[in-house]
mmCIF file of C-alpha atoms in Angstrom:
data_model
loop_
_atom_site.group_PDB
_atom_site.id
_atom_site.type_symbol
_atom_site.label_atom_id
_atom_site.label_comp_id
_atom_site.label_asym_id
_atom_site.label_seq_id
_atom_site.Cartn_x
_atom_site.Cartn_y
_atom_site.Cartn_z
ATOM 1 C CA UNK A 1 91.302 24.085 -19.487
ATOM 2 C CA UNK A 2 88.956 21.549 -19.577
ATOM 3 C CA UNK A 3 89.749 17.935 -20.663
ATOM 4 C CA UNK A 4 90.387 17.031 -24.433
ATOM 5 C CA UNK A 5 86.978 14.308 -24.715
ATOM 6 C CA UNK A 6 85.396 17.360 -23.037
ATOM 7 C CA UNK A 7 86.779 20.115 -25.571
ATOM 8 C CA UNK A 8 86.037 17.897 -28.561
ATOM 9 C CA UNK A 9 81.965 17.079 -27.556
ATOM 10 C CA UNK A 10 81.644 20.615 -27.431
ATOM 11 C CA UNK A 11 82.976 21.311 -30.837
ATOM 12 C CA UNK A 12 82.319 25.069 -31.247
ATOM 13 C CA UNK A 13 80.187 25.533 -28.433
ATOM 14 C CA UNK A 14 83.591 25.149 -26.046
ATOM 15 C CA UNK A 15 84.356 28.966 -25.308
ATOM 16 C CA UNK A 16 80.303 29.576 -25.583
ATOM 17 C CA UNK A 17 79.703 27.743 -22.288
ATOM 18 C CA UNK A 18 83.150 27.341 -20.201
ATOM 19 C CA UNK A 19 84.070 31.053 -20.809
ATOM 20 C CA UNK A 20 80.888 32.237 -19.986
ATOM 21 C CA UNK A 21 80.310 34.841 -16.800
ATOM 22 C CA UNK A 22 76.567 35.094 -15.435
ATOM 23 C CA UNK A 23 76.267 38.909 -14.614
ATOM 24 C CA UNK A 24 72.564 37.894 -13.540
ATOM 25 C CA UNK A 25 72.624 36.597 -9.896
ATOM 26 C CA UNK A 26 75.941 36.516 -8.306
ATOM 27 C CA UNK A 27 77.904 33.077 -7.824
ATOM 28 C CA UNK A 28 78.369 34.263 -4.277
ATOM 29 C CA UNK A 29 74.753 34.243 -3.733
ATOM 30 C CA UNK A 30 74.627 30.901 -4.174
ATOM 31 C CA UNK A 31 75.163 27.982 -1.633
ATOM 32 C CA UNK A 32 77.212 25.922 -3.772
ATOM 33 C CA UNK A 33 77.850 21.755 -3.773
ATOM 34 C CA UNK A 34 80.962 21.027 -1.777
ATOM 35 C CA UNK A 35 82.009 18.326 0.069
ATOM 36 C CA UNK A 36 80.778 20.282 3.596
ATOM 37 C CA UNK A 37 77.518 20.638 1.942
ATOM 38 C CA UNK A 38 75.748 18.356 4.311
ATOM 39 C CA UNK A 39 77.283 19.774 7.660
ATOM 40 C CA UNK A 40 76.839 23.462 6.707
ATOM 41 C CA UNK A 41 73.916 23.533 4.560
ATOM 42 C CA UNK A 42 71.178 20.344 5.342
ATOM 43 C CA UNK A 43 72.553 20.357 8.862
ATOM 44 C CA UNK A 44 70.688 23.724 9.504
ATOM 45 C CA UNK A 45 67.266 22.236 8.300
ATOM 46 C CA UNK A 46 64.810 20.200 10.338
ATOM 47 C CA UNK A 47 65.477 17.105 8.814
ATOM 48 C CA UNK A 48 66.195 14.304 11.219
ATOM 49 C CA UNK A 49 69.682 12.466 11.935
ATOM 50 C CA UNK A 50 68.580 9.498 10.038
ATOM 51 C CA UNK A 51 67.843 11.585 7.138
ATOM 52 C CA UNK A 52 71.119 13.456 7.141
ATOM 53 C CA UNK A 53 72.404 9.806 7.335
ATOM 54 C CA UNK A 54 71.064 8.789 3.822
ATOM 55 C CA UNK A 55 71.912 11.749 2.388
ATOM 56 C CA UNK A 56 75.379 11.502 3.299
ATOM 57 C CA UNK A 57 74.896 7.487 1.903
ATOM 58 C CA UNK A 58 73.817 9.036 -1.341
ATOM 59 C CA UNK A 59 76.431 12.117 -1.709
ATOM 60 C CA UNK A 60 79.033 9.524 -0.666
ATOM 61 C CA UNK A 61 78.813 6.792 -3.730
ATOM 62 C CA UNK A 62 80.356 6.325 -6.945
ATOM 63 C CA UNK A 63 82.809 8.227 -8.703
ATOM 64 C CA UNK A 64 81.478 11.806 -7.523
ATOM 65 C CA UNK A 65 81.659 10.256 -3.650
ATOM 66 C CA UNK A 66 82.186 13.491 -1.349
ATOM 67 C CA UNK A 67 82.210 15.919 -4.445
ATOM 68 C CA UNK A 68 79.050 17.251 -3.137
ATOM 69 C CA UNK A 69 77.709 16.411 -6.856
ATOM 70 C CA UNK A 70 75.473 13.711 -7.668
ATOM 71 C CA UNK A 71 74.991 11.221 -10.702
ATOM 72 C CA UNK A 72 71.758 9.425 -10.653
ATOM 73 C CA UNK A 73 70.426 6.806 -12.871
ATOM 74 C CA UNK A 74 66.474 7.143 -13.322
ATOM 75 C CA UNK A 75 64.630 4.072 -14.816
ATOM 76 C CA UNK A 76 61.154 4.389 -14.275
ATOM 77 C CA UNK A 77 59.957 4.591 -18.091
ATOM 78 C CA UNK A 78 58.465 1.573 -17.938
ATOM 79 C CA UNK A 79 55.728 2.754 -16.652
ATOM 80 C CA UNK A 80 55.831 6.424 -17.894
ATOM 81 C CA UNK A 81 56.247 5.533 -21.513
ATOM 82 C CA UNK A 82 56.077 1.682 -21.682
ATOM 83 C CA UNK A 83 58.559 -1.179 -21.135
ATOM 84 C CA UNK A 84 58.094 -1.683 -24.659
ATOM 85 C CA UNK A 85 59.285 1.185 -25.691
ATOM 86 C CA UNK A 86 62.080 1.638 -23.240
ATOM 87 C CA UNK A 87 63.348 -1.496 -23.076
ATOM 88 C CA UNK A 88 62.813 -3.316 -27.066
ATOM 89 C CA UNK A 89 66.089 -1.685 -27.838
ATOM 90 C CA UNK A 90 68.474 -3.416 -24.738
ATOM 91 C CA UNK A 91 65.907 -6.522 -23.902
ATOM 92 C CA UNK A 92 68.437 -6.513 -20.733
ATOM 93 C CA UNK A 93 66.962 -4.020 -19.123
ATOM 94 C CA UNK A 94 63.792 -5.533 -18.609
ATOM 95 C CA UNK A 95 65.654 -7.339 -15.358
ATOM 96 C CA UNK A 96 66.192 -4.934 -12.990
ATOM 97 C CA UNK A 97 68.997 -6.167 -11.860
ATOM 98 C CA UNK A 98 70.887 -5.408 -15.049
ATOM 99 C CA UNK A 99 69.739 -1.289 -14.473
ATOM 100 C CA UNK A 100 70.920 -1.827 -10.950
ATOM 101 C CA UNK A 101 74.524 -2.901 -12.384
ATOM 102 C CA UNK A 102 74.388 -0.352 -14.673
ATOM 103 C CA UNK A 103 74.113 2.268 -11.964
ATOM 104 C CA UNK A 104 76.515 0.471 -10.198
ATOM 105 C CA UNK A 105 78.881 -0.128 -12.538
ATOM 106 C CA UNK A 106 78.925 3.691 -14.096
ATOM 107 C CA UNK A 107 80.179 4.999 -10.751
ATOM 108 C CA UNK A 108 76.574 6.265 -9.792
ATOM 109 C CA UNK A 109 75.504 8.123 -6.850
ATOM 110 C CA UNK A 110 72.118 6.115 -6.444
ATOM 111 C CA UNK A 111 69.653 4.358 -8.396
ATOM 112 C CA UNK A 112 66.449 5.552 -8.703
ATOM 113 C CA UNK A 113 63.384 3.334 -10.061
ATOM 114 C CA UNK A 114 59.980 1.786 -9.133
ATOM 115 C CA UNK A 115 58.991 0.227 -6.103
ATOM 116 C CA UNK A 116 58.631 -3.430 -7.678
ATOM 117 C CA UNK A 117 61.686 -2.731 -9.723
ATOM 118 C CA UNK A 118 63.806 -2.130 -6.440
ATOM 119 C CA UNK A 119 61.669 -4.679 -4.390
ATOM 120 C CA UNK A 120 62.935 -7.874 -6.782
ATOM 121 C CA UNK A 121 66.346 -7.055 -6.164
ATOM 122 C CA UNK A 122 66.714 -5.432 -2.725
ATOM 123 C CA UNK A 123 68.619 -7.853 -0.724
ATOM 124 C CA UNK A 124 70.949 -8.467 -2.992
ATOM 125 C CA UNK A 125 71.629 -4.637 -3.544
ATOM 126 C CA UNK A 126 70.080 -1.751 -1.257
ATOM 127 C CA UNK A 127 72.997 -1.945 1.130
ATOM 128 C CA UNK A 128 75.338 -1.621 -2.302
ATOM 129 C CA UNK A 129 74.078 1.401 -3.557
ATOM 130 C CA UNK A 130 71.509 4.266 -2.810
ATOM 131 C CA UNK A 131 67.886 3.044 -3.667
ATOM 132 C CA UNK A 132 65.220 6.167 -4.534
ATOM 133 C CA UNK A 133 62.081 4.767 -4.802
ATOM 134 C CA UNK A 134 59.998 6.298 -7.321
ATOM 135 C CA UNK A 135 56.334 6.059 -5.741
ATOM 136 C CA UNK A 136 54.194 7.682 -8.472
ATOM 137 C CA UNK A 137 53.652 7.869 -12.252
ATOM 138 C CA UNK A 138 51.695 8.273 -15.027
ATOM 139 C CA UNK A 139 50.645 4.884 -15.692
ATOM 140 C CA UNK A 140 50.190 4.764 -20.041
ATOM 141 C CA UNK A 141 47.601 1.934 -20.434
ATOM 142 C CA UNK A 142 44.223 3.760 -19.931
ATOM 143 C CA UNK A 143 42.561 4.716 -22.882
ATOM 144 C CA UNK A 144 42.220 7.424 -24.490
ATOM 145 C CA UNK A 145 45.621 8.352 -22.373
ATOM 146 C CA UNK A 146 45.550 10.703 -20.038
ATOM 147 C CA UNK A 147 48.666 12.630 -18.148
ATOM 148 C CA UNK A 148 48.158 12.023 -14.086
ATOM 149 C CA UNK A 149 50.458 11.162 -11.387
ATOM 150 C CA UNK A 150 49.110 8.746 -9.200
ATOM 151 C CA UNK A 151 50.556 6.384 -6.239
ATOM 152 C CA UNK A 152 51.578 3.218 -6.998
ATOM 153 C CA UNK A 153 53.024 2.422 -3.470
ATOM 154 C CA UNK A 154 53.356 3.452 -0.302
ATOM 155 C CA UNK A 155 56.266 5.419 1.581
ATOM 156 C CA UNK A 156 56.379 2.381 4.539
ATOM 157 C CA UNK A 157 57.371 -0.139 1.748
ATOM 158 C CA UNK A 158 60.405 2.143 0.507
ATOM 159 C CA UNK A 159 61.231 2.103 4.072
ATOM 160 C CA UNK A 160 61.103 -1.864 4.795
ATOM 161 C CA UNK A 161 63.204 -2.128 1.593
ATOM 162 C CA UNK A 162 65.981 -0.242 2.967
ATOM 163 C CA UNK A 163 65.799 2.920 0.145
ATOM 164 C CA UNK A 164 67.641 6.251 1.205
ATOM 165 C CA UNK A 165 64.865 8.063 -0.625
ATOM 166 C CA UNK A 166 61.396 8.596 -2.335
ATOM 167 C CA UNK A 167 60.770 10.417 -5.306
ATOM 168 C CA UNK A 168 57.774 11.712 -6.607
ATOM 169 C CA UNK A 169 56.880 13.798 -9.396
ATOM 170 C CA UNK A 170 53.786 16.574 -10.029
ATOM 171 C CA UNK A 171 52.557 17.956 -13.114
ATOM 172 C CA UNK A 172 52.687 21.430 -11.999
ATOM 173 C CA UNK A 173 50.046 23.669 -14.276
ATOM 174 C CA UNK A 174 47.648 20.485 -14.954
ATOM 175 C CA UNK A 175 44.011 20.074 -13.700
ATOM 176 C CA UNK A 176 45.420 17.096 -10.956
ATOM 177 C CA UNK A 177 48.574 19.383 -9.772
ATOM 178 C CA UNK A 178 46.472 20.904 -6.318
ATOM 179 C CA UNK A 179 46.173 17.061 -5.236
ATOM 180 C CA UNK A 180 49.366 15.782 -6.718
ATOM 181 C CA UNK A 181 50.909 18.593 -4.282
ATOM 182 C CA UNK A 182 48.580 17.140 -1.202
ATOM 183 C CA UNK A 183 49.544 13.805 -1.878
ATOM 184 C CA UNK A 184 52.925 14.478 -2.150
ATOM 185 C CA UNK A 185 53.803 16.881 0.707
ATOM 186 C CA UNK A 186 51.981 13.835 2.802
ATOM 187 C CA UNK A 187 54.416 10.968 1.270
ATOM 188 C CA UNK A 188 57.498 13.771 2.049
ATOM 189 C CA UNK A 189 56.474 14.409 5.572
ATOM 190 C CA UNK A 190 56.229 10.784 6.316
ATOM 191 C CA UNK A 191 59.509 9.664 4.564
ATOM 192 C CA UNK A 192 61.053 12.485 6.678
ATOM 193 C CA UNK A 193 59.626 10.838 9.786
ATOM 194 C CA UNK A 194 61.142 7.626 8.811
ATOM 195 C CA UNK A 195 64.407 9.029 7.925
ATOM 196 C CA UNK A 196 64.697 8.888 4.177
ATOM 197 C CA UNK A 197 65.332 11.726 2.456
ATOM 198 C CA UNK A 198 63.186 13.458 -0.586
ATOM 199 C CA UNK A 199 63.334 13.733 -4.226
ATOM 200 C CA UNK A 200 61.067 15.660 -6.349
ATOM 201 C CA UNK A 201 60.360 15.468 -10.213
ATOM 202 C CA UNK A 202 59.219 18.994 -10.922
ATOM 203 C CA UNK A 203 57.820 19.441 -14.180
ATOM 204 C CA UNK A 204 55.349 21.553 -16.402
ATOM 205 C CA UNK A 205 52.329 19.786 -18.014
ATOM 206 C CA UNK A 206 49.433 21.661 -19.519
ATOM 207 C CA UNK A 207 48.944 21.846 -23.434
ATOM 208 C CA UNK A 208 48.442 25.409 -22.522
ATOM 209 C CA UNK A 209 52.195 25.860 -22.197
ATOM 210 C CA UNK A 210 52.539 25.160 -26.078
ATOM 211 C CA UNK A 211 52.532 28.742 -27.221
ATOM 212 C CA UNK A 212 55.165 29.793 -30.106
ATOM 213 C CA UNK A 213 56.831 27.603 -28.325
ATOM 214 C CA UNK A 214 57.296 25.322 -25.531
ATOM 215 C CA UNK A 215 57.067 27.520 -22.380
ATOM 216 C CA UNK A 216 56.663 23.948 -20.166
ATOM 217 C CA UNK A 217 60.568 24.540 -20.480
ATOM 218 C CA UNK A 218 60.877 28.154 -19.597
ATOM 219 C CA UNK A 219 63.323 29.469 -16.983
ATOM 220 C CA UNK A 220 60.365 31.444 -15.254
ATOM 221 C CA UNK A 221 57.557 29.071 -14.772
ATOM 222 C CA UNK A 222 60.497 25.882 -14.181
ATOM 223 C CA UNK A 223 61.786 28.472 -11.472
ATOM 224 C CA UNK A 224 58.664 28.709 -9.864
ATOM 225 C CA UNK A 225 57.815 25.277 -10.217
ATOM 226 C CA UNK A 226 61.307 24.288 -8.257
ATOM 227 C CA UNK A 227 60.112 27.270 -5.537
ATOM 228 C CA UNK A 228 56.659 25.044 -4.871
ATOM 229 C CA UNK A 229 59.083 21.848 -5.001
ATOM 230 C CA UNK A 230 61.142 23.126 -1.999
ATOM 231 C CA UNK A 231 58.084 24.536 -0.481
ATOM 232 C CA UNK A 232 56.886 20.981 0.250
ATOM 233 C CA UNK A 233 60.545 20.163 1.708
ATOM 234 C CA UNK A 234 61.899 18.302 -1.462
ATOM 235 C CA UNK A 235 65.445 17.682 -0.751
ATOM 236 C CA UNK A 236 66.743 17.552 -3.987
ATOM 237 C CA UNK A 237 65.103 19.096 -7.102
ATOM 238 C CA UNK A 238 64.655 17.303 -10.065
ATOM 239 C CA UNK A 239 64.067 19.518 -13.434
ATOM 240 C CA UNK A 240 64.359 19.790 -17.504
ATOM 241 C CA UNK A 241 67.042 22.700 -18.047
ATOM 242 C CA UNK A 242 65.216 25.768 -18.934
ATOM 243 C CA UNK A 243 65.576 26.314 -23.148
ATOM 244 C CA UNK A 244 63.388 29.441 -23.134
ATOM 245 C CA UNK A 245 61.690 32.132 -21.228
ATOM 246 C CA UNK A 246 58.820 34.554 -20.812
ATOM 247 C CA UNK A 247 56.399 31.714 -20.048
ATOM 248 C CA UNK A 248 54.701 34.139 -17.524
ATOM 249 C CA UNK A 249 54.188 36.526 -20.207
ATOM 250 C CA UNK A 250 52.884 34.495 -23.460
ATOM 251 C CA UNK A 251 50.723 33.187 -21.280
ATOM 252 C CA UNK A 252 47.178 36.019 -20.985
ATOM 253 C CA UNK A 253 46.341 36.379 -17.111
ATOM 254 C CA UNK A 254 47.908 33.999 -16.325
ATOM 255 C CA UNK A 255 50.109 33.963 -12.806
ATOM 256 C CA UNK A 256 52.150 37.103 -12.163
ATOM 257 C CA UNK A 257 55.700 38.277 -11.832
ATOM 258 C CA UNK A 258 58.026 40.852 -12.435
ATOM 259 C CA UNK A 259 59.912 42.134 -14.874
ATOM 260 C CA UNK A 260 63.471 42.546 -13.546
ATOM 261 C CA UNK A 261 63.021 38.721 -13.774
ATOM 262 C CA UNK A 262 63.612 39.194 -17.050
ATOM 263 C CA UNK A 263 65.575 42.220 -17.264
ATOM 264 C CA UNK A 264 68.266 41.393 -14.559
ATOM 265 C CA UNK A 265 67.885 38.456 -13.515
ATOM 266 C CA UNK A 266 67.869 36.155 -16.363
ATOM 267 C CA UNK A 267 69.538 36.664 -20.305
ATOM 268 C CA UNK A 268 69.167 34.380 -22.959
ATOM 269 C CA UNK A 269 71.744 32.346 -22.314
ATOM 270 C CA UNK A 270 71.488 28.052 -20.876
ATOM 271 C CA UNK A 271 73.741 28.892 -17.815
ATOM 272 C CA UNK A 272 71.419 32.073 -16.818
ATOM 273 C CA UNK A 273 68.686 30.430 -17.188
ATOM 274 C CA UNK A 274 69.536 27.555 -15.161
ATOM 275 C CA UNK A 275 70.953 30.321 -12.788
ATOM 276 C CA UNK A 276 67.404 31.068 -12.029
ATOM 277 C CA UNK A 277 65.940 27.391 -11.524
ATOM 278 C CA UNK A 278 68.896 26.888 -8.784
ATOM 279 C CA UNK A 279 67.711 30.431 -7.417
ATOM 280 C CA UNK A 280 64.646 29.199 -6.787
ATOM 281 C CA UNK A 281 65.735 26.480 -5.047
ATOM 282 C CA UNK A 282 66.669 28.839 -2.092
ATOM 283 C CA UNK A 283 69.389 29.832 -3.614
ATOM 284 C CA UNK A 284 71.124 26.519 -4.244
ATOM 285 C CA UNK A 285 70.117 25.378 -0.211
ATOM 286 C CA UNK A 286 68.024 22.329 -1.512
ATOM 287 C CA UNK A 287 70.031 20.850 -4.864
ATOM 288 C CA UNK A 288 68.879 21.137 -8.102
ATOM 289 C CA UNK A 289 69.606 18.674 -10.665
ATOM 290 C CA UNK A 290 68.755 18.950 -14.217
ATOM 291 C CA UNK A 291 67.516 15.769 -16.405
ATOM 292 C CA UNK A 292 69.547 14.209 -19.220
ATOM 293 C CA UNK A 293 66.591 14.285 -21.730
ATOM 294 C CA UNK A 294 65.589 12.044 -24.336
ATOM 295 C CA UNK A 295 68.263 9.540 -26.434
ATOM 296 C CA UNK A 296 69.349 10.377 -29.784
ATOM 297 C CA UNK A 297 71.864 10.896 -32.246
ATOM 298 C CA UNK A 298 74.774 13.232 -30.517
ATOM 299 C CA UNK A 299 74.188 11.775 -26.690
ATOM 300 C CA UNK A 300 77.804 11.746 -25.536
ATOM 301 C CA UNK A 301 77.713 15.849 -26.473
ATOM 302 C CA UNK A 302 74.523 16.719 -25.350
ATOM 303 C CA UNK A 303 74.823 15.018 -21.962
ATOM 304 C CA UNK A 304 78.474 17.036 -21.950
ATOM 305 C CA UNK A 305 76.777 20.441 -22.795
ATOM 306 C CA UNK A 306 73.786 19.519 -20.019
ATOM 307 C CA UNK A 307 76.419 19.073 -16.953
ATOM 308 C CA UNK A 308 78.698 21.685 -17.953
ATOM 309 C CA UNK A 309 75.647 24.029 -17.816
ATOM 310 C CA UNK A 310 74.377 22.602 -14.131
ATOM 311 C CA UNK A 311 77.139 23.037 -12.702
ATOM 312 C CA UNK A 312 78.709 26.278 -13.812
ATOM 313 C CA UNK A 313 74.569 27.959 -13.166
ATOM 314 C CA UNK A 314 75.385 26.074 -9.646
ATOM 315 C CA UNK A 315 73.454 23.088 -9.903
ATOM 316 C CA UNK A 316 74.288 19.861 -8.065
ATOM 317 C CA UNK A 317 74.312 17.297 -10.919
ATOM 318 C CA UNK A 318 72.463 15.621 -13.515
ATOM 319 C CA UNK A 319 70.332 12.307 -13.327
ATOM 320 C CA UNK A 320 70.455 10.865 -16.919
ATOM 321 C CA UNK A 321 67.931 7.775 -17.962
ATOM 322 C CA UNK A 322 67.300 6.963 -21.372
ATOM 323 C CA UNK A 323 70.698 8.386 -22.897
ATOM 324 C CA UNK A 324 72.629 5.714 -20.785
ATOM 325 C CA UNK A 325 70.390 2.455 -20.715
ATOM 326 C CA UNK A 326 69.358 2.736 -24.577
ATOM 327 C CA UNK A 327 72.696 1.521 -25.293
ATOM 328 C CA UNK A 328 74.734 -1.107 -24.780
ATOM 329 C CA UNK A 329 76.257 -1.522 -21.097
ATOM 330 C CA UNK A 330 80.145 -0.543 -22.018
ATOM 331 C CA UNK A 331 78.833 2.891 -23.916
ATOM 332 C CA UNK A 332 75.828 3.587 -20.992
ATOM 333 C CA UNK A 333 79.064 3.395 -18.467
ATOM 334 C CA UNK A 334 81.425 5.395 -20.820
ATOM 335 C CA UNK A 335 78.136 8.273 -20.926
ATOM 336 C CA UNK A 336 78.068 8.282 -17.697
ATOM 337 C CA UNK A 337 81.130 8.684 -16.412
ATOM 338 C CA UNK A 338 81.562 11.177 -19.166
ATOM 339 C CA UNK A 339 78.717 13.370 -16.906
ATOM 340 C CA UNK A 340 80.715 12.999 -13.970
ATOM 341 C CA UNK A 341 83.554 13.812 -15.529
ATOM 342 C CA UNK A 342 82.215 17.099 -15.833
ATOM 343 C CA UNK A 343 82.086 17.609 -12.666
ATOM 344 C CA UNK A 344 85.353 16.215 -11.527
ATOM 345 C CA UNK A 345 87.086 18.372 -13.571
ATOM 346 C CA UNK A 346 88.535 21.513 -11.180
ATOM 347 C CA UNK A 347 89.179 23.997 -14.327
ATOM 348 C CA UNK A 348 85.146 23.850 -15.448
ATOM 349 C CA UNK A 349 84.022 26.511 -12.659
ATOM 350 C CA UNK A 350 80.775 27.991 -10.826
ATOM 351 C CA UNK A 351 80.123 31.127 -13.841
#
């Protein structure tokens, strides 16, 4: 039985997603978190000591330390959507440092933010806690906007700053996504070289997706997008839990695939259809962790609802942005911990 904060945020959606069994892919498919997930899963891989080394760094933080789970704190929507309109509502956060506390502070697993964010306050804190260093965005100034990922630093200067990791994110489906994918399979192979480890923001954008609905958040296309992710040796997946399916297919000639995907493999429901985003991460070998989504009215359950589906589809944790820095610093620690409460909690299970 789940805890009683955990039980109440889920109202009457409780026995909908802790009682659930997936009868899609097996559980014992899966290579699951644990705390042995470095030595017997990433420990097989080609990635060098050093890189093993950060990764343990990272897995080995904050309240989830040696869990094999991982909280993350993402603030780079200052760029992506405008300091303005991330930060107008908690002026704080316009320091860095502050978002660096906050990580800190909420029992985080790393910190993950923009090279000049993580650059002012380095010596003070990348030996404190896990730095990822966010090297590309869509920058929101140019006008009309457009929707591009481009480099705003270099992997060497993530390096010399002492970060664990990169992250990068492509548009997959948008006119720049073949040379988002060069640039960032380049910017993965050297941070491997160096020894810092890999994180990859894998999402959807083409207004094509926009259908009857929103198929940029469809288990099938967000599988396959997570399958080109770890095809370029991402280390850990980044992704927006699936809400729908059959992107493939509402979609005219467009891609292919099969339908026992949609017959056997996948149902309707949020833990089966993350089941197939962590499939495609080779079957749970390289971690998949879903994003918190935008702030709003019912946070505290919706982040509840979001963990309790990663990890019982066999995901490795959630990295949550906006729903824990729009707020004041005691509630963006209580959210958080709330997450990783999720996960500490033995009786919420693998479906």
């Amino acid at each position: 039985m789940a805890n009683q904060a955990i039980l109440n945020l889920l109202g009457n959606d409780a026995s909908y997603l802790l009682d659930h069994e997936c009868k899609t892919i097996s559980k014992d498919k899966l290579h699951l978190p644990s705390p042995y997930y470095i030595d017997e899963i990433m420990n097989l891989t080609d990635r060098k000591t050093p890189v093993l080394r950060n990764l343990v760094q990272i897995f080995n933080q904050g309240r989830l330390s040696k869990t094999g789970y991982l909280s993350i704190l993402p603030v780079d929507q200052g760029i992506e959507h405008s300091a303005g309109a991330s930060f107008a509502i908690n002026p704080d956060y316009f320091d860095p440092e502050n978002i660096v506390k906050l990580a800190i502070e909420g029992g985080c697993n790393a910190i993950a933010s923009t090279l000049g964010a993580l650059g002012s306050v380095a010596r003070r804190y990348a030996h404190k806690i896990p730095f990822i260093v966010k090297l590309n965005h869509n920058e929101l100034l140019s006008y009309p906007n457009t929707f591009d990922q481009i480099y705003f630093g270099q992997v060497e200067q993530a390096w010399e700053m002492g970060a664990a990791a990169i992250g990068a994110t492509i548009y997959f489906g948008s006119e720049e996504s073949h040379r988002q994918i060069q640039e960032t399979s380049k910017a993965f192979q050297k941070a491997h070289e160096l020894g810092m480890a890999t994180v990859l923001w894998c999402y959807l954008r083409n207004n094509a997706f926009k259908q009857d609905k929103d198929y940029s958040t469809s288990a099938d296309l967000t599988g396959q997008a997570n399958h080109l992710g770890v095809t370029i040796e991402a280390d850990i997946i980044k992704q927006k839990q699936a809400t729908n399916n059959g992107g493939f297919k509402a979609l005219a000639h467009y891609g292919k695939t099969n339908e026992l995907v949609y017959q056997k493999l996948t149902t309707n429901h949020p833990i089966d259809l993350t089941r197939y985003q962590v499939a495609n991460c080779y079957m749970g070998r390289m971690g998949l962790i879903n994003s918190g989504g935008e702030a709003g009215k019912n946070d505290m359950a919706e982040a509840v609802k979001t963990a309790i589906i990663n990890k019982r589809a066999g995901g490795m944790g959630l990295i949550s942005g906006r729903k824990a820095f729009q707020r004041p610093l005691k509630e963006g620690i209580e959210l958080l911990n709330l997450i990783q409460d999720v996960y500490l909690d033995k009786s919420i299970t693998v479906a």
